[in-house]
PDB file of C-alpha atoms and ligand atoms in Angstrom:
ATOM      1  CA  MET I 876      33.705  -5.241  98.725  1.00 66.00           C
ATOM      2  CA  ALA I 877      31.762  -2.198  99.901  1.00 82.00           C
ATOM      3  CA  MET I 878      30.406   0.055  97.152  1.00 85.00           C
ATOM      4  CA  GLY I 879      32.291   3.011  98.658  1.00 92.00           C
ATOM      5  CA  ALA I 880      35.668   1.310  98.318  1.00 93.00           C
ATOM      6  CA  LEU I 881      34.886   0.242  94.758  1.00 94.00           C
ATOM      7  CA  ALA I 882      33.889   3.791  93.806  1.00 95.00           C
ATOM      8  CA  ALA I 883      37.128   5.116  95.335  1.00 95.00           C
ATOM      9  CA  ILE I 884      39.226   2.655  93.307  1.00 95.00           C
ATOM     10  CA  VAL I 885      37.402   3.470  90.060  1.00 95.00           C
ATOM     11  CA  GLY I 886      37.794   7.180  90.872  1.00 96.00           C
ATOM     12  CA  LEU I 887      41.563   6.730  91.328  1.00 95.00           C
ATOM     13  CA  PHE I 888      41.878   5.001  87.949  1.00 96.00           C
ATOM     14  CA  VAL I 889      39.912   7.790  86.250  1.00 96.00           C
ATOM     15  CA  LEU I 890      42.114  10.387  87.960  1.00 95.00           C
ATOM     16  CA  ALA I 891      45.297   8.557  86.898  1.00 95.00           C
ATOM     17  CA  GLY I 892      43.954   8.446  83.335  1.00 95.00           C
ATOM     18  CA  ILE I 893      43.244  12.169  83.350  1.00 94.00           C
ATOM     19  CA  VAL I 894      46.718  12.959  84.735  1.00 92.00           C
ATOM     20  CA  GLY I 895      48.307  10.648  82.128  1.00 92.00           C
ATOM     21  CA  LEU I 896      46.365  12.192  79.244  1.00 93.00           C
ATOM     22  CA  SER I 897      47.170  15.755  80.312  1.00 91.00           C
ATOM     23  CA  ILE I 898      50.873  14.875  80.405  1.00 88.00           C
ATOM     24  CA  VAL I 899      50.667  13.383  76.895  1.00 91.00           C
ATOM     25  CA  TYR I 900      48.368  15.994  75.297  1.00 94.00           C
ATOM     26  CA  GLY I 901      49.122  19.016  77.449  1.00 93.00           C
ATOM     27  CA  GLY I 902      52.877  19.114  76.804  1.00 91.00           C
ATOM     28  CA  LEU I 903      53.537  19.057  80.548  1.00 88.00           C
ATOM     29  CA  TYR I 904      56.551  16.758  80.342  1.00 88.00           C
ATOM     30  CA  ASN I 905      59.804  18.490  79.401  1.00 90.00           C
ATOM     31  CA  VAL I 906      61.552  16.437  76.699  1.00 90.00           C
ATOM     32  CA  ALA I 907      64.662  18.685  76.608  1.00 93.00           C
ATOM     33  CA  ALA I 908      67.912  16.692  76.705  1.00 93.00           C
ATOM     34  CA  THR I 909      69.525  19.577  78.595  1.00 93.00           C
ATOM     35  CA  GLU I 910      67.743  18.381  81.728  1.00 89.00           C
ATOM     36  CA  GLU I 911      68.711  15.215  83.570  1.00 88.00           C
ATOM     37  CA  HIS I 912      66.002  12.550  83.791  1.00 88.00           C
ATOM     38  CA  ALA I 913      64.053  12.593  87.039  1.00 88.00           C
ATOM     39  CA  SER I 914      65.380   9.766  89.206  1.00 91.00           C
ATOM     40  CA  PHE I 915      62.102   7.831  88.869  1.00 92.00           C
ATOM     41  CA  THR I 916      62.182   8.014  85.052  1.00 89.00           C
ATOM     42  CA  ARG I 917      65.837   7.072  85.050  1.00 92.00           C
ATOM     43  CA  TRP I 918      65.281   4.104  87.371  1.00 94.00           C
ATOM     44  CA  THR I 919      62.339   2.855  85.305  1.00 94.00           C
ATOM     45  CA  PHE I 920      64.235   3.158  82.017  1.00 93.00           C
ATOM     46  CA  ASP I 921      67.477   1.715  83.361  1.00 94.00           C
ATOM     47  CA  THR I 922      65.900  -1.277  85.096  1.00 96.00           C
ATOM     48  CA  THR I 923      63.677  -2.079  82.090  1.00 96.00           C
ATOM     49  CA  PHE I 924      66.709  -1.721  79.793  1.00 96.00           C
ATOM     50  CA  ARG I 925      69.040  -3.984  81.816  1.00 97.00           C
ATOM     51  CA  ASN I 926      66.498  -6.736  82.420  1.00 97.00           C
ATOM     52  CA  SER I 927      65.333  -6.680  78.804  1.00 97.00           C
ATOM     53  CA  VAL I 928      68.882  -7.097  77.459  1.00 97.00           C
ATOM     54  CA  GLU I 929      69.711  -9.827  79.990  1.00 97.00           C
ATOM     55  CA  ASN I 930      66.525 -11.697  79.119  1.00 97.00           C
ATOM     56  CA  ARG I 931      66.918 -11.441  75.353  1.00 96.00           C
ATOM     57  CA  ALA I 932      70.628 -12.310  75.252  1.00 97.00           C
ATOM     58  CA  GLU I 933      70.086 -15.459  77.319  1.00 96.00           C
ATOM     59  CA  ASP I 934      69.594 -17.751  74.317  1.00 93.00           C
ATOM     60  CA  ILE I 935      72.465 -16.346  72.277  1.00 95.00           C
ATOM     61  CA  LEU I 936      75.408 -18.688  71.929  1.00 93.00           C
ATOM     62  CA  ALA I 937      78.776 -16.966  71.476  1.00 93.00           C
ATOM     63  CA  PRO I 938      81.221 -18.616  69.056  1.00 92.00           C
ATOM     64  CA  GLU I 939      83.857 -20.822  70.735  1.00 88.00           C
ATOM     65  CA  ALA I 940      86.500 -18.361  69.593  1.00 88.00           C
ATOM     66  CA  VAL I 941      86.605 -15.096  67.708  1.00 90.00           C
ATOM     67  CA  ALA I 942      89.633 -15.052  65.404  1.00 91.00           C
ATOM     68  CA  PRO I 943      92.173 -12.267  66.131  1.00 91.00           C
ATOM     69  CA  ALA I 944      91.682 -10.871  62.615  1.00 91.00           C
ATOM     70  CA  LEU I 945      87.944 -10.539  63.323  1.00 93.00           C
ATOM     71  CA  VAL I 946      88.624  -8.794  66.626  1.00 93.00           C
ATOM     72  CA  ALA I 947      90.922  -6.391  64.738  1.00 92.00           C
ATOM     73  CA  ARG I 948      88.115  -5.754  62.240  1.00 93.00           C
ATOM     74  CA  GLY I 949      85.821  -5.221  65.235  1.00 95.00           C
ATOM     75  CA  ALA I 950      88.275  -2.625  66.547  1.00 95.00           C
ATOM     76  CA  GLU I 951      88.091  -0.796  63.239  1.00 95.00           C
ATOM     77  CA  THR I 952      84.294  -0.816  63.296  1.00 96.00           C
ATOM     78  CA  TYR I 953      84.352   0.297  66.945  1.00 97.00           C
ATOM     79  CA  LYS I 954      86.533   3.290  66.122  1.00 96.00           C
ATOM     80  CA  SER I 955      84.447   4.377  63.158  1.00 96.00           C
ATOM     81  CA  SER I 956      80.962   3.664  64.567  1.00 97.00           C
ATOM     82  CA  CYS I 957      81.033   3.524  68.384  1.00 98.00           C
ATOM     83  CA  GLN I 958      83.923   5.644  69.675  1.00 98.00           C
ATOM     84  CA  LEU I 959      82.176   8.926  68.849  1.00 97.00           C
ATOM     85  CA  CYS I 960      79.518   8.169  71.474  1.00 98.00           C
ATOM     86  CA  HIS I 961      81.329   5.758  73.835  1.00 98.00           C
ATOM     87  CA  GLY I 962      84.989   6.870  73.713  1.00 97.00           C
ATOM     88  CA  GLY I 963      87.786   4.373  74.351  1.00 97.00           C
ATOM     89  CA  PRO I 964      90.900   3.990  76.502  1.00 96.00           C
ATOM     90  CA  GLY I 965      92.607   7.400  76.247  1.00 95.00           C
ATOM     91  CA  VAL I 966      89.954   8.754  73.845  1.00 96.00           C
ATOM     92  CA  ASP I 967      87.000  10.939  74.895  1.00 96.00           C
ATOM     93  CA  PRO I 968      83.629  10.693  73.134  1.00 97.00           C
ATOM     94  CA  GLU I 969      82.694  13.589  70.811  1.00 97.00           C
ATOM     95  CA  GLU I 970      81.673  16.665  72.762  1.00 97.00           C
ATOM     96  CA  TRP I 971      78.071  16.472  71.461  1.00 97.00           C
ATOM     97  CA  ALA I 972      77.666  12.989  72.935  1.00 97.00           C
ATOM     98  CA  SER I 973      77.637  14.547  76.419  1.00 95.00           C
ATOM     99  CA  GLY I 974      74.465  16.376  75.288  1.00 96.00           C
ATOM    100  CA  MET I 975      72.568  13.073  74.978  1.00 96.00           C
ATOM    101  CA  ARG I 976      70.083  11.829  77.626  1.00 93.00           C
ATOM    102  CA  PRO I 977      70.758   9.138  78.600  1.00 92.00           C
ATOM    103  CA  ARG I 978      74.405   9.981  78.152  1.00 94.00           C
ATOM    104  CA  PRO I 979      76.265   7.130  76.390  1.00 97.00           C
ATOM    105  CA  PRO I 980      78.502   5.462  79.001  1.00 96.00           C
ATOM    106  CA  HIS I 981      82.283   5.220  78.624  1.00 96.00           C
ATOM    107  CA  LEU I 982      82.537   1.606  77.474  1.00 96.00           C
ATOM    108  CA  ALA I 983      86.128   1.251  78.658  1.00 93.00           C
ATOM    109  CA  GLU I 984      84.476   0.978  82.108  1.00 94.00           C
ATOM    110  CA  ALA I 985      80.860  -0.010  81.458  1.00 95.00           C
ATOM    111  CA  ALA I 986      81.743  -3.029  79.274  1.00 95.00           C
ATOM    112  CA  ALA I 987      82.916  -4.887  82.387  1.00 95.00           C
ATOM    113  CA  GLU I 988      79.281  -5.157  83.553  1.00 95.00           C
ATOM    114  CA  TRP I 989      78.079  -7.013  80.438  1.00 96.00           C
ATOM    115  CA  GLU I 990      78.566 -10.532  79.091  1.00 96.00           C
ATOM    116  CA  ILE I 991      79.885 -10.820  75.542  1.00 96.00           C
ATOM    117  CA  GLU I 992      76.473 -12.152  74.373  1.00 97.00           C
ATOM    118  CA  GLU I 993      74.768  -9.071  75.832  1.00 98.00           C
ATOM    119  CA  ILE I 994      77.206  -6.727  74.096  1.00 98.00           C
ATOM    120  CA  TYR I 995      76.538  -8.590  70.845  1.00 97.00           C
ATOM    121  CA  TRP I 996      72.783  -8.259  71.401  1.00 98.00           C
ATOM    122  CA  LEU I 997      73.107  -4.529  72.187  1.00 98.00           C
ATOM    123  CA  ALA I 998      75.207  -3.845  69.084  1.00 98.00           C
ATOM    124  CA  SER I 999      72.820  -5.833  66.851  1.00 98.00           C
ATOM    125  CA  ASN I1000      69.552  -4.527  68.219  1.00 98.00           C
ATOM    126  CA  GLY I1001      70.257  -1.107  69.708  1.00 98.00           C
ATOM    127  CA  VAL I1002      68.123   0.434  72.484  1.00 97.00           C
ATOM    128  CA  LYS I1003      64.809   2.193  71.819  1.00 94.00           C
ATOM    129  CA  MET I1004      64.328   5.786  73.006  1.00 91.00           C
ATOM    130  CA  SER I1005      67.974   6.120  74.027  1.00 92.00           C
ATOM    131  CA  GLY I1006      69.936   6.980  70.881  1.00 94.00           C
ATOM    132  CA  MET I1007      71.798   3.646  70.853  1.00 97.00           C
ATOM    133  CA  PRO I1008      71.536   2.528  67.192  1.00 98.00           C
ATOM    134  CA  ALA I1009      70.950  -1.048  65.958  1.00 98.00           C
ATOM    135  CA  PHE I1010      73.926  -2.184  63.865  1.00 98.00           C
ATOM    136  CA  GLY I1011      72.380  -5.555  62.922  1.00 97.00           C
ATOM    137  CA  PRO I1012      70.611  -4.235  59.809  1.00 97.00           C
ATOM    138  CA  SER I1013      73.856  -2.794  58.406  1.00 97.00           C
ATOM    139  CA  HIS I1014      76.534  -5.241  59.671  1.00 97.00           C
ATOM    140  CA  ASP I1015      76.921  -9.018  59.346  1.00 96.00           C
ATOM    141  CA  GLU I1016      76.995 -11.311  62.393  1.00 96.00           C
ATOM    142  CA  GLU I1017      80.700 -12.066  62.060  1.00 95.00           C
ATOM    143  CA  THR I1018      81.653  -8.383  62.170  1.00 96.00           C
ATOM    144  CA  LEU I1019      79.415  -7.842  65.199  1.00 97.00           C
ATOM    145  CA  TRP I1020      81.016 -10.756  67.092  1.00 97.00           C
ATOM    146  CA  GLY I1021      84.365  -9.081  66.361  1.00 96.00           C
ATOM    147  CA  VAL I1022      82.995  -5.823  67.783  1.00 97.00           C
ATOM    148  CA  ALA I1023      81.542  -7.611  70.841  1.00 97.00           C
ATOM    149  CA  ALA I1024      84.840  -9.405  71.574  1.00 96.00           C
ATOM    150  CA  PHE I1025      86.744  -6.157  71.179  1.00 96.00           C
ATOM    151  CA  VAL I1026      84.338  -4.248  73.472  1.00 97.00           C
ATOM    152  CA  LYS I1027      84.495  -7.038  76.087  1.00 95.00           C
ATOM    153  CA  GLY I1028      88.286  -6.595  76.121  1.00 94.00           C
ATOM    154  CA  LEU I1029      88.198  -2.764  76.290  1.00 95.00           C
ATOM    155  CA  PRO I1030      88.490  -2.481  80.107  1.00 94.00           C
ATOM    156  CA  GLY I1031      91.864  -4.280  79.932  1.00 91.00           C
ATOM    157  CA  LEU I1032      93.342  -2.213  77.079  1.00 94.00           C
ATOM    158  CA  THR I1033      95.919   0.521  77.642  1.00 94.00           C
ATOM    159  CA  PRO I1034      95.566   3.667  75.498  1.00 95.00           C
ATOM    160  CA  GLU I1035      98.594   2.436  73.492  1.00 93.00           C
ATOM    161  CA  ASP I1036      97.031  -0.993  72.804  1.00 92.00           C
ATOM    162  CA  TYR I1037      93.787   0.734  71.914  1.00 94.00           C
ATOM    163  CA  ALA I1038      95.495   3.081  69.455  1.00 92.00           C
ATOM    164  CA  GLN I1039      97.234   0.086  67.804  1.00 89.00           C
ATOM    165  CA  SER I1040      94.394  -2.407  67.829  1.00 84.00           C
ATOM    166  CA  ALA I1041      92.829  -1.720  64.446  1.00 72.00           C
ATOM    167  CA  ILE I1042      96.019  -2.057  62.439  1.00 68.00           C
ATOM    168  CA  GLU I1043      97.904  -4.704  64.383  1.00 63.00           C
ATOM    169  CA  PRO I1044      95.852  -7.780  65.413  1.00 57.00           C
ATOM    170  CA  ASP I1045      98.637  -8.915  67.774  1.00 59.00           C
ATOM    171  CA  ALA I1046      98.204  -5.713  69.776  1.00 57.00           C
ATOM    172  CA  VAL I1047      94.905  -7.098  71.110  1.00 59.00           C
ATOM    173  CA  PRO I1048      96.087  -9.061  74.157  1.00 57.00           C
ATOM    174  CA  SER I1049      95.254 -12.748  74.137  1.00 54.00           C
ATOM    175  CA  GLY I1050      93.401 -12.150  77.421  1.00 52.00           C
ATOM    176  CA  VAL I1051      90.560 -10.619  75.414  1.00 59.00           C
ATOM    177  CA  PRO I1052      87.731 -13.144  75.712  1.00 55.00           C
ATOM    178  CA  GLY I1053      87.242 -14.930  72.430  1.00 48.00           C
ATOM    179  CA  ALA I1054      90.363 -13.447  70.864  1.00 48.00           C
ATOM    180  CA  GLY I1055      91.719 -16.689  69.465  1.00 43.00           C
ATOM    181  CA  SER I1056      91.426 -18.537  72.763  1.00 41.00           C
ATOM    182  CA  ALA I1057      88.550 -20.900  73.527  1.00 38.00           C
ATOM    183  CA  ARG I1058      85.975 -19.511  75.912  1.00 38.00           C
ATOM    184  CA  GLU I1059      85.264 -21.522  79.010  1.00 34.00           C
TER     185      GLU I1059
HETATM  186  C1  HEC H 508      74.819   7.943  68.663  1.00 93.96           C
HETATM  187  C2  HEC H 508      75.472   7.464  69.850  1.00 93.96           C
HETATM  188  C3  HEC H 508      75.817   6.002  69.973  1.00 93.96           C
HETATM  189  C4  HEC H 508      76.540   5.222  69.083  1.00 93.96           C
HETATM  190  C5  HEC H 508      77.095   5.618  67.736  1.00 93.96           C
HETATM  191  C6  HEC H 508      76.676   3.929  69.723  1.00 93.96           C
HETATM  192  N1  HEC H 508      76.061   3.931  70.948  1.00 93.96           N
HETATM  193 FE1  HEC H 508      76.013   2.380  72.285  1.00 93.96          FE
HETATM  194  N2  HEC H 508      74.819   3.469  73.545  1.00 93.96           N
HETATM  195  C7  HEC H 508      74.392   4.760  73.299  1.00 93.96           C
HETATM  196  C8  HEC H 508      73.446   5.130  74.338  1.00 93.96           C
HETATM  197  C9  HEC H 508      72.735   6.461  74.450  1.00 93.96           C
HETATM  198  C10 HEC H 508      73.340   4.005  75.204  1.00 93.96           C
HETATM  199  C11 HEC H 508      72.351   3.803  76.365  1.00 93.96           C
HETATM  200  C12 HEC H 508      72.827   4.249  77.666  1.00 93.96           C
HETATM  201  C13 HEC H 508      71.833   3.985  78.774  1.00 93.96           C
HETATM  202  O1  HEC H 508      70.662   3.690  78.535  1.00 93.96           O
HETATM  203  O2  HEC H 508      72.251   4.081  79.901  1.00 93.96           O
HETATM  204  C14 HEC H 508      74.241   3.000  74.689  1.00 93.96           C
HETATM  205  C15 HEC H 508      74.472   1.784  75.306  1.00 93.96           C
HETATM  206  C16 HEC H 508      75.402   0.847  74.879  1.00 93.96           C
HETATM  207  C17 HEC H 508      75.813  -0.306  75.634  1.00 93.96           C
HETATM  208  C18 HEC H 508      75.350  -0.648  77.053  1.00 93.96           C
HETATM  209  C19 HEC H 508      76.261   0.085  78.019  1.00 93.96           C
HETATM  210  C20 HEC H 508      75.659   0.396  79.358  1.00 93.96           C
HETATM  211  O3  HEC H 508      76.232  -0.016  80.376  1.00 93.96           O
HETATM  212  O4  HEC H 508      74.631   1.084  79.394  1.00 93.96           O
HETATM  213  C21 HEC H 508      76.715  -0.988  74.862  1.00 93.96           C
HETATM  214  C22 HEC H 508      77.467  -2.280  75.223  1.00 93.96           C
HETATM  215  C23 HEC H 508      76.855  -0.248  73.626  1.00 93.96           C
HETATM  216  N3  HEC H 508      76.055   0.860  73.669  1.00 93.96           N
HETATM  217  C24 HEC H 508      77.676  -0.629  72.576  1.00 93.96           C
HETATM  218  C25 HEC H 508      77.825   0.094  71.397  1.00 93.96           C
HETATM  219  C26 HEC H 508      78.597  -0.377  70.258  1.00 93.96           C
HETATM  220  C27 HEC H 508      79.377  -1.684  70.223  1.00 93.96           C
HETATM  221  C28 HEC H 508      78.494   0.594  69.295  1.00 93.96           C
HETATM  222  C29 HEC H 508      79.090   0.577  67.911  1.00 93.96           C
HETATM  223  C30 HEC H 508      78.888  -0.604  67.087  1.00 93.96           C
HETATM  224  C31 HEC H 508      77.667   1.664  69.838  1.00 93.96           C
HETATM  225  N4  HEC H 508      77.262   1.310  71.102  1.00 93.96           N
HETATM  226  C32 HEC H 508      77.365   2.864  69.161  1.00 93.96           C
HETATM  227  C33 HEC H 508      74.776   5.574  72.239  1.00 93.96           C
HETATM  228  C34 HEC H 508      75.511   5.173  71.133  1.00 93.96           C
END
């Protein structure tokens, strides 16, 4: 390679380093949550996030069935620990949750995009730099499988079923994956 080209490449790296350091040390990046992420930042975070979860949840084996009583316990945990950020059928998240960046998605819709193992992984491990907490350190595996099964079934729940689900296990329809029925 010609010396000129090599010098240009080294120069570019030095320049990139200087730009990077001035962003970090110079306070140039606005961390305010009142501003939406730039589309590049958002794409980078979102793609890293999705692929990381998919990759890490690959080796997780879901139980053959999650007992209805466990799903009902999961519903209770969901309402006390998740609903405030993610809402539920007929229930909006707390108003302050809309001030988070990234904004926590409405799981009644977003849960359809995830496998039950991925939801379990997300609830156990949380997501760095996003505000999604890890519940693994404070909850046992059984409870978290109940939560995961309940979340997986959220898109199919009516607001009435949702309102009932913590007190009345039968109110969780048998169509909820893992809710008493063997998974294929
Ligand atoms: C303090 C707010 C907060 C709480 C409480 C919370 N989450 Fe989250 N959750 C988030 C945020 C923020 C994200 C990341 C969104 C993103 O990166 O797009 C997220 C992402 C998720 C996702 C991935 C959804 C998607 O499509 O991006 C799942 C599934 C999830 N949370 C489940 C749960 C469960 C289950 C609980 C309760 C055990 C819970 N969360 C509690 C804030 C919260």
